[in-house]
Amino acid sequence: MDVELVQQLATDDMICMAARVSTIGNKVQERDEQKDRGLINYLMRDRHGSPFEHGALTFRISAPIFVVREFMRHRAGMSYNEESGRYRQLEPVFYIPDDKRPLVQVGKAGAYDFKLGTFGQWWTTDEAMRTAYAVAWEQYQHMLAEGVAREVARSVLPVGTYSTFYVTCNPRSLMHFLSLRTKTDDATYKSFPQVEIQMVADQMEDEFKRLMPMTHAVYVEHGRVAP
């Protein structure tokens, strides 16, 4: 999974300035790290969410189509643009999990876990995916060579095909996304994301932590609940 932060305007200071305008109007705000942290803690604790909407982070993400579709379930505060198989020939880049990706589901939906599986199961998965991808790509190329429109030919490509998209979000919507697409022991509300989308979410969280260390720390302290 390839995640790149390409543009950002997101700081802890902006959260505090947005929150304090309600009480001080157009007065100049003085920076005080201890008071700022206390304010962010109060906003997060009591779920005063609107100050966390002042900021923007834009990511370019390349991931399998099944991850992209799962990602785009998140709509509030998210803006998307994705490459189109109608307008360009897609690239032969396909997802194949490595031998550390759990393969065997245990339990039931909503309360299940995964185990690694055997070497034989991994080998079967790897071989089946490579075979299916090779056949699908061959047929895709064949249709294009025969003059079939790209928007029709792409139908044979599997959801393991990589796609690239841009997503822009504010810090509040990013925290909501992370609360659902990461799996951690310190979360108030446990989430069970698919491994592949968590691989994307983890990289996005690294950037969030780097850009807004105070907000991120308070978010974690309060059980990773978006305000």
JSON list of C-alpha atoms in Angstrom, two decimals, residues 49-204:
[
{"chain": "A", "resi": 49, "resn": "GLY", "atom": "CA", "xyz": [-15.96, 18.68, 17.36]},
{"chain": "A", "resi": 50, "resn": "SER", "atom": "CA", "xyz": [-16.19, 21.71, 15.08]},
{"chain": "A", "resi": 51, "resn": "PRO", "atom": "CA", "xyz": [-12.73, 23.21, 15.93]},
{"chain": "A", "resi": 52, "resn": "PHE", "atom": "CA", "xyz": [-11.17, 19.98, 14.65]},
{"chain": "A", "resi": 53, "resn": "GLU", "atom": "CA", "xyz": [-12.63, 20.64, 11.20]},
{"chain": "A", "resi": 54, "resn": "HIS", "atom": "CA", "xyz": [-10.23, 23.55, 10.60]},
{"chain": "A", "resi": 55, "resn": "GLY", "atom": "CA", "xyz": [-7.43, 21.98, 8.64]},
{"chain": "A", "resi": 56, "resn": "ALA", "atom": "CA", "xyz": [-6.87, 19.79, 5.62]},
{"chain": "A", "resi": 57, "resn": "LEU", "atom": "CA", "xyz": [-4.68, 16.85, 4.67]},
{"chain": "A", "resi": 58, "resn": "THR", "atom": "CA", "xyz": [-4.46, 15.51, 1.12]},
{"chain": "A", "resi": 59, "resn": "PHE", "atom": "CA", "xyz": [-3.12, 12.01, 0.51]},
{"chain": "A", "resi": 60, "resn": "ARG", "atom": "CA", "xyz": [-2.32, 10.16, -2.70]},
{"chain": "A", "resi": 61, "resn": "ILE", "atom": "CA", "xyz": [-3.02, 6.50, -2.15]},
{"chain": "A", "resi": 62, "resn": "SER", "atom": "CA", "xyz": [-2.41, 3.46, -4.34]},
{"chain": "A", "resi": 63, "resn": "ALA", "atom": "CA", "xyz": [-4.20, 0.33, -3.19]},
{"chain": "A", "resi": 64, "resn": "PRO", "atom": "CA", "xyz": [-6.22, -2.62, -4.52]},
{"chain": "A", "resi": 65, "resn": "ILE", "atom": "CA", "xyz": [-9.70, -1.73, -5.74]},
{"chain": "A", "resi": 66, "resn": "PHE", "atom": "CA", "xyz": [-11.31, -3.63, -2.86]},
{"chain": "A", "resi": 67, "resn": "VAL", "atom": "CA", "xyz": [-9.48, -1.32, -0.42]},
{"chain": "A", "resi": 68, "resn": "VAL", "atom": "CA", "xyz": [-10.42, 1.79, -2.39]},
{"chain": "A", "resi": 69, "resn": "ARG", "atom": "CA", "xyz": [-14.11, 0.84, -2.34]},
{"chain": "A", "resi": 70, "resn": "GLU", "atom": "CA", "xyz": [-13.99, 0.18, 1.40]},
{"chain": "A", "resi": 71, "resn": "PHE", "atom": "CA", "xyz": [-12.22, 3.49, 1.95]},
{"chain": "A", "resi": 72, "resn": "MET", "atom": "CA", "xyz": [-14.87, 5.41, 0.02]},
{"chain": "A", "resi": 73, "resn": "ARG", "atom": "CA", "xyz": [-17.53, 4.27, 2.44]},
{"chain": "A", "resi": 74, "resn": "HIS", "atom": "CA", "xyz": [-16.26, 7.21, 4.47]},
{"chain": "A", "resi": 75, "resn": "ARG", "atom": "CA", "xyz": [-18.11, 10.26, 3.12]},
{"chain": "A", "resi": 76, "resn": "ALA", "atom": "CA", "xyz": [-18.41, 12.92, 5.83]},
{"chain": "A", "resi": 77, "resn": "GLY", "atom": "CA", "xyz": [-15.56, 15.39, 5.47]},
{"chain": "A", "resi": 78, "resn": "MET", "atom": "CA", "xyz": [-13.86, 13.38, 2.72]},
{"chain": "A", "resi": 79, "resn": "SER", "atom": "CA", "xyz": [-13.28, 14.45, -0.90]},
{"chain": "A", "resi": 80, "resn": "TYR", "atom": "CA", "xyz": [-12.12, 11.96, -3.56]},
{"chain": "A", "resi": 81, "resn": "ASN", "atom": "CA", "xyz": [-10.77, 11.76, -7.08]},
{"chain": "A", "resi": 82, "resn": "GLU", "atom": "CA", "xyz": [-9.71, 8.40, -8.55]},
{"chain": "A", "resi": 83, "resn": "GLU", "atom": "CA", "xyz": [-8.01, 7.29, -11.73]},
{"chain": "A", "resi": 84, "resn": "SER", "atom": "CA", "xyz": [-10.46, 6.09, -14.37]},
{"chain": "A", "resi": 85, "resn": "GLY", "atom": "CA", "xyz": [-10.32, 2.88, -16.36]},
{"chain": "A", "resi": 86, "resn": "ARG", "atom": "CA", "xyz": [-12.60, 4.61, -18.88]},
{"chain": "A", "resi": 87, "resn": "TYR", "atom": "CA", "xyz": [-9.99, 7.18, -19.85]},
{"chain": "A", "resi": 88, "resn": "ARG", "atom": "CA", "xyz": [-6.68, 5.36, -19.50]},
{"chain": "A", "resi": 89, "resn": "GLN", "atom": "CA", "xyz": [-5.35, 1.86, -19.84]},
{"chain": "A", "resi": 90, "resn": "LEU", "atom": "CA", "xyz": [-4.83, 0.45, -16.37]},
{"chain": "A", "resi": 91, "resn": "GLU", "atom": "CA", "xyz": [-1.47, -0.88, -15.22]},
{"chain": "A", "resi": 92, "resn": "PRO", "atom": "CA", "xyz": [-0.79, -4.59, -14.50]},
{"chain": "A", "resi": 93, "resn": "VAL", "atom": "CA", "xyz": [-0.25, -4.06, -10.79]},
{"chain": "A", "resi": 94, "resn": "PHE", "atom": "CA", "xyz": [-2.05, -6.58, -8.59]},
{"chain": "A", "resi": 95, "resn": "TYR", "atom": "CA", "xyz": [-2.24, -7.32, -4.89]},
{"chain": "A", "resi": 96, "resn": "ILE", "atom": "CA", "xyz": [-0.76, -10.54, -3.54]},
{"chain": "A", "resi": 97, "resn": "PRO", "atom": "CA", "xyz": [-0.58, -10.90, 0.25]},
{"chain": "A", "resi": 98, "resn": "ASP", "atom": "CA", "xyz": [2.70, -11.98, 1.77]},
{"chain": "A", "resi": 99, "resn": "ASP", "atom": "CA", "xyz": [3.09, -14.97, 4.05]},
{"chain": "A", "resi": 100, "resn": "LYS", "atom": "CA", "xyz": [2.48, -12.83, 7.15]},
{"chain": "A", "resi": 101, "resn": "ARG", "atom": "CA", "xyz": [-1.07, -11.95, 6.13]},
{"chain": "A", "resi": 102, "resn": "PRO", "atom": "CA", "xyz": [-3.57, -14.02, 8.21]},
{"chain": "A", "resi": 103, "resn": "LEU", "atom": "CA", "xyz": [-5.65, -16.24, 5.91]},
{"chain": "A", "resi": 104, "resn": "VAL", "atom": "CA", "xyz": [-8.00, -18.29, 8.08]},
{"chain": "A", "resi": 105, "resn": "GLN", "atom": "CA", "xyz": [-11.14, -16.72, 9.57]},
{"chain": "A", "resi": 106, "resn": "VAL", "atom": "CA", "xyz": [-12.17, -17.92, 13.02]},
{"chain": "A", "resi": 107, "resn": "GLY", "atom": "CA", "xyz": [-15.52, -17.04, 14.56]},
{"chain": "A", "resi": 108, "resn": "LYS", "atom": "CA", "xyz": [-18.35, -15.04, 13.02]},
{"chain": "A", "resi": 109, "resn": "ALA", "atom": "CA", "xyz": [-18.78, -11.60, 11.48]},
{"chain": "A", "resi": 110, "resn": "GLY", "atom": "CA", "xyz": [-18.49, -8.84, 14.05]},
{"chain": "A", "resi": 111, "resn": "ALA", "atom": "CA", "xyz": [-16.62, -11.06, 16.50]},
{"chain": "A", "resi": 112, "resn": "TYR", "atom": "CA", "xyz": [-14.09, -12.98, 14.45]},
{"chain": "A", "resi": 113, "resn": "ASP", "atom": "CA", "xyz": [-10.35, -13.17, 14.32]},
{"chain": "A", "resi": 114, "resn": "PHE", "atom": "CA", "xyz": [-7.83, -14.46, 11.81]},
{"chain": "A", "resi": 115, "resn": "LYS", "atom": "CA", "xyz": [-5.00, -16.97, 11.98]},
{"chain": "A", "resi": 116, "resn": "LEU", "atom": "CA", "xyz": [-1.99, -17.18, 9.72]},
{"chain": "A", "resi": 117, "resn": "GLY", "atom": "CA", "xyz": [-2.86, -20.52, 8.15]},
{"chain": "A", "resi": 118, "resn": "THR", "atom": "CA", "xyz": [-0.52, -23.16, 6.82]},
{"chain": "A", "resi": 119, "resn": "PHE", "atom": "CA", "xyz": [2.22, -22.86, 4.24]},
{"chain": "A", "resi": 120, "resn": "GLY", "atom": "CA", "xyz": [0.01, -24.88, 1.90]},
{"chain": "A", "resi": 121, "resn": "GLN", "atom": "CA", "xyz": [-2.84, -22.38, 2.25]},
{"chain": "A", "resi": 122, "resn": "TRP", "atom": "CA", "xyz": [-0.49, -19.48, 1.56]},
{"chain": "A", "resi": 123, "resn": "TRP", "atom": "CA", "xyz": [0.94, -21.29, -1.48]},
{"chain": "A", "resi": 124, "resn": "THR", "atom": "CA", "xyz": [-2.55, -22.01, -2.81]},
{"chain": "A", "resi": 125, "resn": "THR", "atom": "CA", "xyz": [-3.56, -18.37, -2.34]},
{"chain": "A", "resi": 126, "resn": "ASP", "atom": "CA", "xyz": [-0.45, -17.05, -4.03]},
{"chain": "A", "resi": 127, "resn": "GLU", "atom": "CA", "xyz": [-0.72, -19.44, -6.99]},
{"chain": "A", "resi": 128, "resn": "ALA", "atom": "CA", "xyz": [-4.47, -18.87, -7.46]},
{"chain": "A", "resi": 129, "resn": "MET", "atom": "CA", "xyz": [-4.11, -15.10, -7.44]},
{"chain": "A", "resi": 130, "resn": "ARG", "atom": "CA", "xyz": [-1.19, -15.05, -9.86]},
{"chain": "A", "resi": 131, "resn": "THR", "atom": "CA", "xyz": [-3.04, -17.36, -12.25]},
{"chain": "A", "resi": 132, "resn": "ALA", "atom": "CA", "xyz": [-6.26, -15.38, -12.13]},
{"chain": "A", "resi": 133, "resn": "TYR", "atom": "CA", "xyz": [-4.46, -12.07, -12.59]},
{"chain": "A", "resi": 134, "resn": "ALA", "atom": "CA", "xyz": [-2.49, -13.38, -15.58]},
{"chain": "A", "resi": 135, "resn": "VAL", "atom": "CA", "xyz": [-5.63, -14.65, -17.34]},
{"chain": "A", "resi": 136, "resn": "ALA", "atom": "CA", "xyz": [-7.58, -11.48, -16.61]},
{"chain": "A", "resi": 137, "resn": "TRP", "atom": "CA", "xyz": [-4.77, -9.23, -17.86]},
{"chain": "A", "resi": 138, "resn": "GLU", "atom": "CA", "xyz": [-4.36, -11.29, -21.01]},
{"chain": "A", "resi": 139, "resn": "GLN", "atom": "CA", "xyz": [-8.07, -10.99, -21.81]},
{"chain": "A", "resi": 140, "resn": "TYR", "atom": "CA", "xyz": [-8.06, -7.27, -21.00]},
{"chain": "A", "resi": 141, "resn": "GLN", "atom": "CA", "xyz": [-5.19, -6.73, -23.43]},
{"chain": "A", "resi": 142, "resn": "HIS", "atom": "CA", "xyz": [-6.88, -8.90, -26.04]},
{"chain": "A", "resi": 143, "resn": "MET", "atom": "CA", "xyz": [-10.08, -6.87, -25.93]},
{"chain": "A", "resi": 144, "resn": "LEU", "atom": "CA", "xyz": [-8.19, -3.58, -26.17]},
{"chain": "A", "resi": 145, "resn": "ALA", "atom": "CA", "xyz": [-6.22, -4.90, -29.16]},
{"chain": "A", "resi": 146, "resn": "GLU", "atom": "CA", "xyz": [-9.53, -5.75, -30.85]},
{"chain": "A", "resi": 147, "resn": "GLY", "atom": "CA", "xyz": [-10.73, -2.18, -30.41]},
{"chain": "A", "resi": 148, "resn": "VAL", "atom": "CA", "xyz": [-13.07, -2.78, -27.47]},
{"chain": "A", "resi": 149, "resn": "ALA", "atom": "CA", "xyz": [-13.58, 0.37, -25.41]},
{"chain": "A", "resi": 150, "resn": "ARG", "atom": "CA", "xyz": [-11.52, 0.66, -22.23]},
{"chain": "A", "resi": 151, "resn": "GLU", "atom": "CA", "xyz": [-14.68, 1.10, -20.15]},
{"chain": "A", "resi": 152, "resn": "VAL", "atom": "CA", "xyz": [-15.90, -2.31, -21.33]},
{"chain": "A", "resi": 153, "resn": "ALA", "atom": "CA", "xyz": [-12.58, -4.16, -21.31]},
{"chain": "A", "resi": 154, "resn": "ARG", "atom": "CA", "xyz": [-11.84, -3.20, -17.71]},
{"chain": "A", "resi": 155, "resn": "SER", "atom": "CA", "xyz": [-14.77, -5.34, -16.55]},
{"chain": "A", "resi": 156, "resn": "VAL", "atom": "CA", "xyz": [-12.61, -8.47, -16.62]},
{"chain": "A", "resi": 157, "resn": "LEU", "atom": "CA", "xyz": [-10.05, -7.08, -14.17]},
{"chain": "A", "resi": 158, "resn": "PRO", "atom": "CA", "xyz": [-10.36, -8.30, -10.56]},
{"chain": "A", "resi": 159, "resn": "VAL", "atom": "CA", "xyz": [-10.71, -6.20, -7.42]},
{"chain": "A", "resi": 160, "resn": "GLY", "atom": "CA", "xyz": [-7.08, -7.00, -6.58]},
{"chain": "A", "resi": 161, "resn": "THR", "atom": "CA", "xyz": [-6.04, -4.57, -9.34]},
{"chain": "A", "resi": 162, "resn": "TYR", "atom": "CA", "xyz": [-4.38, -1.46, -7.97]},
{"chain": "A", "resi": 163, "resn": "SER", "atom": "CA", "xyz": [-6.00, 1.95, -8.35]},
{"chain": "A", "resi": 164, "resn": "THR", "atom": "CA", "xyz": [-4.75, 5.40, -7.34]},
{"chain": "A", "resi": 165, "resn": "PHE", "atom": "CA", "xyz": [-6.82, 8.15, -5.76]},
{"chain": "A", "resi": 166, "resn": "TYR", "atom": "CA", "xyz": [-6.54, 11.42, -3.91]},
{"chain": "A", "resi": 167, "resn": "VAL", "atom": "CA", "xyz": [-8.42, 11.98, -0.67]},
{"chain": "A", "resi": 168, "resn": "THR", "atom": "CA", "xyz": [-8.64, 15.26, 1.23]},
{"chain": "A", "resi": 169, "resn": "CYS", "atom": "CA", "xyz": [-9.98, 15.29, 4.78]},
{"chain": "A", "resi": 170, "resn": "ASN", "atom": "CA", "xyz": [-10.04, 17.47, 7.86]},
{"chain": "A", "resi": 171, "resn": "PRO", "atom": "CA", "xyz": [-8.58, 16.31, 11.19]},
{"chain": "A", "resi": 172, "resn": "ARG", "atom": "CA", "xyz": [-12.00, 15.44, 12.59]},
{"chain": "A", "resi": 173, "resn": "SER", "atom": "CA", "xyz": [-12.96, 13.21, 9.66]},
{"chain": "A", "resi": 174, "resn": "LEU", "atom": "CA", "xyz": [-9.49, 11.64, 9.74]},
{"chain": "A", "resi": 175, "resn": "MET", "atom": "CA", "xyz": [-9.89, 10.72, 13.41]},
{"chain": "A", "resi": 176, "resn": "HIS", "atom": "CA", "xyz": [-13.26, 9.15, 12.65]},
{"chain": "A", "resi": 177, "resn": "PHE", "atom": "CA", "xyz": [-11.68, 7.14, 9.83]},
{"chain": "A", "resi": 178, "resn": "LEU", "atom": "CA", "xyz": [-8.84, 6.00, 12.07]},
{"chain": "A", "resi": 179, "resn": "SER", "atom": "CA", "xyz": [-11.23, 4.99, 14.84]},
{"chain": "A", "resi": 180, "resn": "LEU", "atom": "CA", "xyz": [-12.85, 2.50, 12.47]},
{"chain": "A", "resi": 181, "resn": "ARG", "atom": "CA", "xyz": [-9.91, 1.37, 10.34]},
{"chain": "A", "resi": 182, "resn": "THR", "atom": "CA", "xyz": [-7.26, 0.67, 12.95]},
{"chain": "A", "resi": 183, "resn": "LYS", "atom": "CA", "xyz": [-7.20, -2.09, 15.53]},
{"chain": "A", "resi": 184, "resn": "THR", "atom": "CA", "xyz": [-5.65, -1.20, 18.89]},
{"chain": "A", "resi": 185, "resn": "ASP", "atom": "CA", "xyz": [-6.04, -2.36, 22.47]},
{"chain": "A", "resi": 186, "resn": "ASP", "atom": "CA", "xyz": [-6.49, 1.20, 23.79]},
{"chain": "A", "resi": 187, "resn": "ALA", "atom": "CA", "xyz": [-9.61, 1.97, 21.74]},
{"chain": "A", "resi": 188, "resn": "THR", "atom": "CA", "xyz": [-12.83, 2.57, 23.66]},
{"chain": "A", "resi": 189, "resn": "TYR", "atom": "CA", "xyz": [-14.82, 1.01, 20.83]},
{"chain": "A", "resi": 190, "resn": "LYS", "atom": "CA", "xyz": [-13.06, -1.99, 19.34]},
{"chain": "A", "resi": 191, "resn": "SER", "atom": "CA", "xyz": [-12.85, -2.14, 15.58]},
{"chain": "A", "resi": 192, "resn": "PHE", "atom": "CA", "xyz": [-11.97, -5.07, 13.34]},
{"chain": "A", "resi": 193, "resn": "PRO", "atom": "CA", "xyz": [-10.72, -3.60, 10.06]},
{"chain": "A", "resi": 194, "resn": "GLN", "atom": "CA", "xyz": [-9.48, -5.65, 7.17]},
{"chain": "A", "resi": 195, "resn": "VAL", "atom": "CA", "xyz": [-5.70, -5.96, 7.23]},
{"chain": "A", "resi": 196, "resn": "GLU", "atom": "CA", "xyz": [-5.17, -4.15, 3.95]},
{"chain": "A", "resi": 197, "resn": "ILE", "atom": "CA", "xyz": [-7.12, -0.99, 4.83]},
{"chain": "A", "resi": 198, "resn": "GLN", "atom": "CA", "xyz": [-5.41, -0.87, 8.21]},
{"chain": "A", "resi": 199, "resn": "MET", "atom": "CA", "xyz": [-2.09, -0.83, 6.34]},
{"chain": "A", "resi": 200, "resn": "VAL", "atom": "CA", "xyz": [-3.31, 2.38, 4.69]},
{"chain": "A", "resi": 201, "resn": "ALA", "atom": "CA", "xyz": [-4.76, 3.83, 7.90]},
{"chain": "A", "resi": 202, "resn": "ASP", "atom": "CA", "xyz": [-1.55, 3.23, 9.86]},
{"chain": "A", "resi": 203, "resn": "GLN", "atom": "CA", "xyz": [0.46, 5.27, 7.37]},
{"chain": "A", "resi": 204, "resn": "MET", "atom": "CA", "xyz": [-2.10, 8.09, 7.47]}
]
